[in-house]
Amino acid sequence: HQDDIDSRHNLLPQYLDVLADSRKYGQDKNMDKALEILNKAIVLMPEKEDARWGLASALLHLERHIESIIIYEKLINDFPDNARYQFEYGQVLILAGKTKEGFGQISLAMTKTAEFDHFLGALAKLYMENGLIEEARKAAEIHFKNYPHDIDIKNLIDKINYV
């Protein structure tokens, strides 16, 4: 058992180097190369979440939504306290055409933390575009309370109240 721990510990510097390389390729928008490198990192240390999250994000950027959804579902299952995974998962679901399910996941993530409150204005607009008037109203009102100078959201609230 100690040998396993030592060998995993020895892999950490290599894992971190591989992750750093993947970030460089991701910043350069070379997602195919980033994907290749992230898969190497996952092989090195499959239990670590960083590379798995990077893989889900890279797949999202490559518009490989179904694959990204699968990775996000595993991340949410393995790390249920990380609302970011659920929030991003909701976005991927929306992009994959699973709008109602995506909104549900985003809403759940937003109830867990204020980290995504800045997204409420965009979410209100998305709700409105999808005919979810009450959800749009709630999101817009909370956003406007936090950002009272956001004229677009003020106009959206006026439009909702007119409906």
JSON list of C-alpha atoms in Angstrom, two decimals, residues 5 12 27-28 53 58 63 72 77 96 100 116 132 139 147 152 155:
[
{"chain": "A", "resi": 5, "resn": "ILE", "atom": "CA", "xyz": [1.08, 6.01, -2.25]},
{"chain": "A", "resi": 12, "resn": "LEU", "atom": "CA", "xyz": [2.03, 14.56, -9.05]},
{"chain": "A", "resi": 27, "resn": "GLN", "atom": "CA", "xyz": [-5.26, 29.67, -24.00]},
{"chain": "A", "resi": 28, "resn": "ASP", "atom": "CA", "xyz": [-4.01, 29.43, -27.59]},
{"chain": "A", "resi": 53, "resn": "TRP", "atom": "CA", "xyz": [-12.85, 19.51, -15.45]},
{"chain": "A", "resi": 58, "resn": "ALA", "atom": "CA", "xyz": [-12.36, 21.58, -23.78]},
{"chain": "A", "resi": 63, "resn": "GLU", "atom": "CA", "xyz": [-18.98, 21.69, -29.29]},
{"chain": "A", "resi": 72, "resn": "TYR", "atom": "CA", "xyz": [-19.78, 16.86, -16.10]},
{"chain": "A", "resi": 77, "resn": "ASN", "atom": "CA", "xyz": [-21.43, 12.76, -8.90]},
{"chain": "A", "resi": 96, "resn": "ALA", "atom": "CA", "xyz": [-27.16, 20.57, -26.48]},
{"chain": "A", "resi": 100, "resn": "LYS", "atom": "CA", "xyz": [-35.47, 22.87, -19.54]},
{"chain": "A", "resi": 116, "resn": "PHE", "atom": "CA", "xyz": [-22.92, 33.05, -10.21]},
{"chain": "A", "resi": 132, "resn": "LEU", "atom": "CA", "xyz": [-40.36, 31.43, -18.87]},
{"chain": "A", "resi": 139, "resn": "ALA", "atom": "CA", "xyz": [-33.75, 36.50, -12.09]},
{"chain": "A", "resi": 147, "resn": "TYR", "atom": "CA", "xyz": [-26.74, 46.04, -10.44]},
{"chain": "A", "resi": 152, "resn": "ASP", "atom": "CA", "xyz": [-31.05, 46.42, -20.23]},
{"chain": "A", "resi": 155, "resn": "ASN", "atom": "CA", "xyz": [-36.05, 47.50, -19.64]}
]
